[in-house]
């Protein structure tokens, strides 16, 4: 009887150890591939974001700029897989277009930042720490990514402002 009890405990411990190790090695989930989405045309971007699982919340206007807000809900039958808050805001004017991707996941932030570096983006102040009031600017050809963060209570939100702008020759 004692052997069965020990065997059950050992089996339970093994199962829990496997689950913990599996979770720690899991791939970081990103709701939106920023570099891929930067190549989507202005006219198709809202549809693209909706297909990626973001739900339209509403619009706001300031001067000649329209801001459209989207919150992440999940894709298809697989609705939101975690509790991380994610959002996209699209800014449009007659001539210009950019968008902001926001996440509260520090792992997702690090993954996106590393993906940007791997794609050849340059930051002249990479050693600077990202904190309130400070942002990092990455550039690659005609694409600019401004990374910033803000902390409210204990939650830190990381923001990526992506802007594609034709550079003068």
PDB file of C-alpha atoms in Angstrom:
ATOM      1  CA  UNK A   1       0.000   0.000   0.000  1.00  0.00           C
ATOM      2  CA  UNK A   2       2.856   2.339   0.849  1.00  0.00           C
ATOM      3  CA  UNK A   3       4.529   1.653  -2.507  1.00  0.00           C
ATOM      4  CA  UNK A   4       1.385   2.677  -4.416  1.00  0.00           C
ATOM      5  CA  UNK A   5       1.197   5.920  -2.426  1.00  0.00           C
ATOM      6  CA  UNK A   6       4.846   6.725  -3.186  1.00  0.00           C
ATOM      7  CA  UNK A   7       4.352   5.777  -6.839  1.00  0.00           C
ATOM      8  CA  UNK A   8       1.342   8.138  -7.113  1.00  0.00           C
ATOM      9  CA  UNK A   9       3.303  10.999  -5.559  1.00  0.00           C
ATOM     10  CA  UNK A  10       6.250  10.352  -7.870  1.00  0.00           C
ATOM     11  CA  UNK A  11       3.936  10.257 -10.896  1.00  0.00           C
ATOM     12  CA  UNK A  12       2.233  13.502  -9.842  1.00  0.00           C
ATOM     13  CA  UNK A  13       5.598  15.190  -9.240  1.00  0.00           C
ATOM     14  CA  UNK A  14       6.860  14.027 -12.663  1.00  0.00           C
ATOM     15  CA  UNK A  15       3.735  15.325 -14.376  1.00  0.00           C
ATOM     16  CA  UNK A  16       3.968  18.728 -12.652  1.00  0.00           C
ATOM     17  CA  UNK A  17       7.692  18.992 -13.445  1.00  0.00           C
ATOM     18  CA  UNK A  18       6.976  18.212 -17.110  1.00  0.00           C
ATOM     19  CA  UNK A  19       4.218  20.861 -17.272  1.00  0.00           C
ATOM     20  CA  UNK A  20       6.389  23.533 -15.652  1.00  0.00           C
ATOM     21  CA  UNK A  21       9.341  22.814 -17.923  1.00  0.00           C
ATOM     22  CA  UNK A  22       7.104  22.716 -20.994  1.00  0.00           C
ATOM     23  CA  UNK A  23       5.569  26.085 -20.104  1.00  0.00           C
ATOM     24  CA  UNK A  24       8.958  27.681 -19.519  1.00  0.00           C
ATOM     25  CA  UNK A  25      10.227  26.538 -22.913  1.00  0.00           C
ATOM     26  CA  UNK A  26       7.083  27.610 -24.774  1.00  0.00           C
ATOM     27  CA  UNK A  27       7.424  29.977 -27.677  1.00  0.00           C
ATOM     28  CA  UNK A  28       6.481  33.580 -26.972  1.00  0.00           C
ATOM     29  CA  UNK A  29       3.135  34.443 -28.524  1.00  0.00           C
ATOM     30  CA  UNK A  30       2.925  37.589 -30.658  1.00  0.00           C
ATOM     31  CA  UNK A  31      -0.507  38.653 -31.839  1.00  0.00           C
ATOM     32  CA  UNK A  32       0.872  40.745 -34.694  1.00  0.00           C
ATOM     33  CA  UNK A  33       4.043  40.434 -36.751  1.00  0.00           C
ATOM     34  CA  UNK A  34       5.118  44.082 -36.918  1.00  0.00           C
ATOM     35  CA  UNK A  35       7.501  43.764 -39.837  1.00  0.00           C
ATOM     36  CA  UNK A  36       5.003  41.818 -41.921  1.00  0.00           C
ATOM     37  CA  UNK A  37       2.200  44.225 -41.082  1.00  0.00           C
ATOM     38  CA  UNK A  38       4.307  47.238 -42.047  1.00  0.00           C
ATOM     39  CA  UNK A  39       4.125  46.108 -45.680  1.00  0.00           C
ATOM     40  CA  UNK A  40       0.298  45.979 -45.750  1.00  0.00           C
ATOM     41  CA  UNK A  41      -1.173  48.877 -47.770  1.00  0.00           C
ATOM     42  CA  UNK A  42      -3.050  51.642 -45.945  1.00  0.00           C
ATOM     43  CA  UNK A  43      -6.358  50.713 -47.623  1.00  0.00           C
ATOM     44  CA  UNK A  44      -6.196  47.069 -46.472  1.00  0.00           C
ATOM     45  CA  UNK A  45      -4.709  47.527 -43.012  1.00  0.00           C
ATOM     46  CA  UNK A  46      -7.956  47.561 -40.981  1.00  0.00           C
ATOM     47  CA  UNK A  47      -9.072  44.336 -42.630  1.00  0.00           C
ATOM     48  CA  UNK A  48      -5.636  42.806 -42.004  1.00  0.00           C
ATOM     49  CA  UNK A  49      -5.727  43.717 -38.304  1.00  0.00           C
ATOM     50  CA  UNK A  50      -9.258  42.305 -37.952  1.00  0.00           C
ATOM     51  CA  UNK A  51      -8.173  39.017 -39.514  1.00  0.00           C
ATOM     52  CA  UNK A  52      -5.352  38.825 -36.958  1.00  0.00           C
ATOM     53  CA  UNK A  53      -7.922  38.798 -34.119  1.00  0.00           C
ATOM     54  CA  UNK A  54      -8.279  42.480 -33.249  1.00  0.00           C
ATOM     55  CA  UNK A  55     -11.785  43.880 -32.703  1.00  0.00           C
ATOM     56  CA  UNK A  56     -12.662  47.446 -33.663  1.00  0.00           C
ATOM     57  CA  UNK A  57     -13.437  49.667 -30.639  1.00  0.00           C
ATOM     58  CA  UNK A  58     -13.998  53.092 -32.150  1.00  0.00           C
ATOM     59  CA  UNK A  59     -12.457  56.189 -33.679  1.00  0.00           C
ATOM     60  CA  UNK A  60     -11.261  59.530 -32.412  1.00  0.00           C
ATOM     61  CA  UNK A  61     -10.255  62.659 -34.282  1.00  0.00           C
ATOM     62  CA  UNK A  62      -7.622  65.290 -33.636  1.00  0.00           C
ATOM     63  CA  UNK A  63      -7.053  67.975 -36.243  1.00  0.00           C
ATOM     64  CA  UNK A  64      -6.633  66.109 -39.550  1.00  0.00           C
ATOM     65  CA  UNK A  65      -5.707  62.747 -37.948  1.00  0.00           C
ATOM     66  CA  UNK A  66      -8.119  59.855 -37.470  1.00  0.00           C
ATOM     67  CA  UNK A  67      -7.218  57.276 -34.807  1.00  0.00           C
ATOM     68  CA  UNK A  68      -8.915  53.869 -34.962  1.00  0.00           C
ATOM     69  CA  UNK A  69      -8.573  51.618 -31.910  1.00  0.00           C
ATOM     70  CA  UNK A  70      -8.576  47.806 -31.880  1.00  0.00           C
ATOM     71  CA  UNK A  71      -8.259  45.372 -28.940  1.00  0.00           C
ATOM     72  CA  UNK A  72      -7.019  41.819 -29.269  1.00  0.00           C
ATOM     73  CA  UNK A  73      -9.760  39.200 -28.902  1.00  0.00           C
ATOM     74  CA  UNK A  74      -8.199  36.155 -30.571  1.00  0.00           C
ATOM     75  CA  UNK A  75      -8.577  34.427 -33.917  1.00  0.00           C
ATOM     76  CA  UNK A  76     -11.402  32.090 -34.955  1.00  0.00           C
ATOM     77  CA  UNK A  77     -12.487  29.437 -32.481  1.00  0.00           C
ATOM     78  CA  UNK A  78      -9.202  29.913 -30.600  1.00  0.00           C
ATOM     79  CA  UNK A  79     -10.094  33.073 -28.780  1.00  0.00           C
ATOM     80  CA  UNK A  80      -7.603  34.846 -26.551  1.00  0.00           C
ATOM     81  CA  UNK A  81      -5.060  32.324 -25.286  1.00  0.00           C
ATOM     82  CA  UNK A  82      -3.668  34.358 -22.391  1.00  0.00           C
ATOM     83  CA  UNK A  83      -4.504  37.328 -20.196  1.00  0.00           C
ATOM     84  CA  UNK A  84      -2.048  39.739 -21.837  1.00  0.00           C
ATOM     85  CA  UNK A  85      -3.576  43.032 -22.933  1.00  0.00           C
ATOM     86  CA  UNK A  86      -2.784  43.864 -26.569  1.00  0.00           C
ATOM     87  CA  UNK A  87      -4.056  46.676 -28.766  1.00  0.00           C
ATOM     88  CA  UNK A  88      -3.503  48.381 -32.106  1.00  0.00           C
ATOM     89  CA  UNK A  89      -4.205  52.019 -32.947  1.00  0.00           C
ATOM     90  CA  UNK A  90      -4.142  53.109 -36.577  1.00  0.00           C
ATOM     91  CA  UNK A  91      -3.405  56.770 -37.329  1.00  0.00           C
ATOM     92  CA  UNK A  92      -4.336  58.145 -40.765  1.00  0.00           C
ATOM     93  CA  UNK A  93      -4.280  61.487 -42.518  1.00  0.00           C
ATOM     94  CA  UNK A  94      -4.731  62.235 -46.201  1.00  0.00           C
ATOM     95  CA  UNK A  95      -1.037  61.700 -46.884  1.00  0.00           C
ATOM     96  CA  UNK A  96       0.312  59.701 -43.958  1.00  0.00           C
ATOM     97  CA  UNK A  97      -0.316  56.400 -42.197  1.00  0.00           C
ATOM     98  CA  UNK A  98       1.222  54.748 -39.132  1.00  0.00           C
ATOM     99  CA  UNK A  99       0.133  52.399 -36.380  1.00  0.00           C
ATOM    100  CA  UNK A 100       0.950  51.549 -32.787  1.00  0.00           C
ATOM    101  CA  UNK A 101       1.057  48.039 -31.345  1.00  0.00           C
ATOM    102  CA  UNK A 102       0.820  47.845 -27.546  1.00  0.00           C
ATOM    103  CA  UNK A 103       1.411  44.843 -25.311  1.00  0.00           C
ATOM    104  CA  UNK A 104       1.776  44.253 -21.576  1.00  0.00           C
ATOM    105  CA  UNK A 105       3.977  41.174 -22.008  1.00  0.00           C
ATOM    106  CA  UNK A 106       7.658  41.763 -21.279  1.00  0.00           C
ATOM    107  CA  UNK A 107       8.538  38.503 -23.087  1.00  0.00           C
ATOM    108  CA  UNK A 108       6.631  39.627 -26.184  1.00  0.00           C
ATOM    109  CA  UNK A 109       8.327  43.020 -25.957  1.00  0.00           C
ATOM    110  CA  UNK A 110      11.782  41.398 -25.873  1.00  0.00           C
ATOM    111  CA  UNK A 111      10.914  39.064 -28.768  1.00  0.00           C
ATOM    112  CA  UNK A 112       9.675  41.915 -30.972  1.00  0.00           C
ATOM    113  CA  UNK A 113      12.686  44.060 -30.085  1.00  0.00           C
ATOM    114  CA  UNK A 114      15.056  41.193 -30.968  1.00  0.00           C
ATOM    115  CA  UNK A 115      13.150  40.535 -34.227  1.00  0.00           C
ATOM    116  CA  UNK A 116      13.587  44.196 -35.157  1.00  0.00           C
ATOM    117  CA  UNK A 117      17.343  44.000 -34.504  1.00  0.00           C
ATOM    118  CA  UNK A 118      17.608  40.744 -36.473  1.00  0.00           C
ATOM    119  CA  UNK A 119      15.961  42.425 -39.468  1.00  0.00           C
ATOM    120  CA  UNK A 120      18.775  44.983 -39.595  1.00  0.00           C
ATOM    121  CA  UNK A 121      17.209  47.931 -37.798  1.00  0.00           C
ATOM    122  CA  UNK A 122      19.670  50.404 -36.325  1.00  0.00           C
ATOM    123  CA  UNK A 123      19.367  52.277 -33.035  1.00  0.00           C
ATOM    124  CA  UNK A 124      21.967  54.906 -32.220  1.00  0.00           C
ATOM    125  CA  UNK A 125      21.254  54.729 -28.483  1.00  0.00           C
ATOM    126  CA  UNK A 126      20.718  51.019 -27.866  1.00  0.00           C
ATOM    127  CA  UNK A 127      22.431  51.079 -24.473  1.00  0.00           C
ATOM    128  CA  UNK A 128      19.809  53.483 -23.117  1.00  0.00           C
ATOM    129  CA  UNK A 129      17.259  51.929 -20.832  1.00  0.00           C
ATOM    130  CA  UNK A 130      13.608  52.068 -21.711  1.00  0.00           C
ATOM    131  CA  UNK A 131      11.734  53.901 -18.982  1.00  0.00           C
ATOM    132  CA  UNK A 132       9.044  56.532 -18.602  1.00  0.00           C
ATOM    133  CA  UNK A 133       9.801  59.539 -20.758  1.00  0.00           C
ATOM    134  CA  UNK A 134      12.522  57.728 -22.700  1.00  0.00           C
ATOM    135  CA  UNK A 135      12.035  55.968 -26.019  1.00  0.00           C
ATOM    136  CA  UNK A 136      14.210  54.054 -28.463  1.00  0.00           C
ATOM    137  CA  UNK A 137      14.144  54.810 -32.182  1.00  0.00           C
ATOM    138  CA  UNK A 138      15.031  52.068 -34.685  1.00  0.00           C
ATOM    139  CA  UNK A 139      15.459  52.767 -38.414  1.00  0.00           C
ATOM    140  CA  UNK A 140      15.822  50.573 -41.485  1.00  0.00           C
ATOM    141  CA  UNK A 141      15.496  52.203 -44.907  1.00  0.00           C
ATOM    142  CA  UNK A 142      12.033  53.835 -45.026  1.00  0.00           C
ATOM    143  CA  UNK A 143      10.696  52.107 -41.890  1.00  0.00           C
ATOM    144  CA  UNK A 144      10.909  53.630 -38.408  1.00  0.00           C
ATOM    145  CA  UNK A 145       9.984  51.893 -35.147  1.00  0.00           C
ATOM    146  CA  UNK A 146       9.708  53.983 -31.973  1.00  0.00           C
ATOM    147  CA  UNK A 147       9.639  51.876 -28.815  1.00  0.00           C
ATOM    148  CA  UNK A 148       8.378  53.312 -25.547  1.00  0.00           C
ATOM    149  CA  UNK A 149       6.858  52.115 -22.291  1.00  0.00           C
ATOM    150  CA  UNK A 150       4.670  53.409 -19.521  1.00  0.00           C
ATOM    151  CA  UNK A 151       3.812  51.946 -16.149  1.00  0.00           C
ATOM    152  CA  UNK A 152       0.422  52.327 -14.517  1.00  0.00           C
ATOM    153  CA  UNK A 153       0.303  50.889 -11.002  1.00  0.00           C
ATOM    154  CA  UNK A 154       2.244  47.644 -11.448  1.00  0.00           C
ATOM    155  CA  UNK A 155       1.440  47.012 -15.130  1.00  0.00           C
ATOM    156  CA  UNK A 156       3.956  48.062 -17.789  1.00  0.00           C
ATOM    157  CA  UNK A 157       2.679  48.668 -21.312  1.00  0.00           C
ATOM    158  CA  UNK A 158       5.173  48.504 -24.173  1.00  0.00           C
ATOM    159  CA  UNK A 159       4.395  50.464 -27.302  1.00  0.00           C
ATOM    160  CA  UNK A 160       5.766  50.107 -30.844  1.00  0.00           C
ATOM    161  CA  UNK A 161       4.977  52.980 -33.224  1.00  0.00           C
ATOM    162  CA  UNK A 162       5.602  51.827 -36.795  1.00  0.00           C
ATOM    163  CA  UNK A 163       5.820  54.383 -39.584  1.00  0.00           C
ATOM    164  CA  UNK A 164       6.756  53.866 -43.198  1.00  0.00           C
ATOM    165  CA  UNK A 165       7.832  57.064 -44.843  1.00  0.00           C
ATOM    166  CA  UNK A 166       9.459  57.589 -48.212  1.00  0.00           C
ATOM    167  CA  UNK A 167      12.834  59.181 -47.587  1.00  0.00           C
ATOM    168  CA  UNK A 168      14.078  61.983 -49.843  1.00  0.00           C
ATOM    169  CA  UNK A 169      16.720  60.991 -52.366  1.00  0.00           C
TER     170      UNK A 169
END
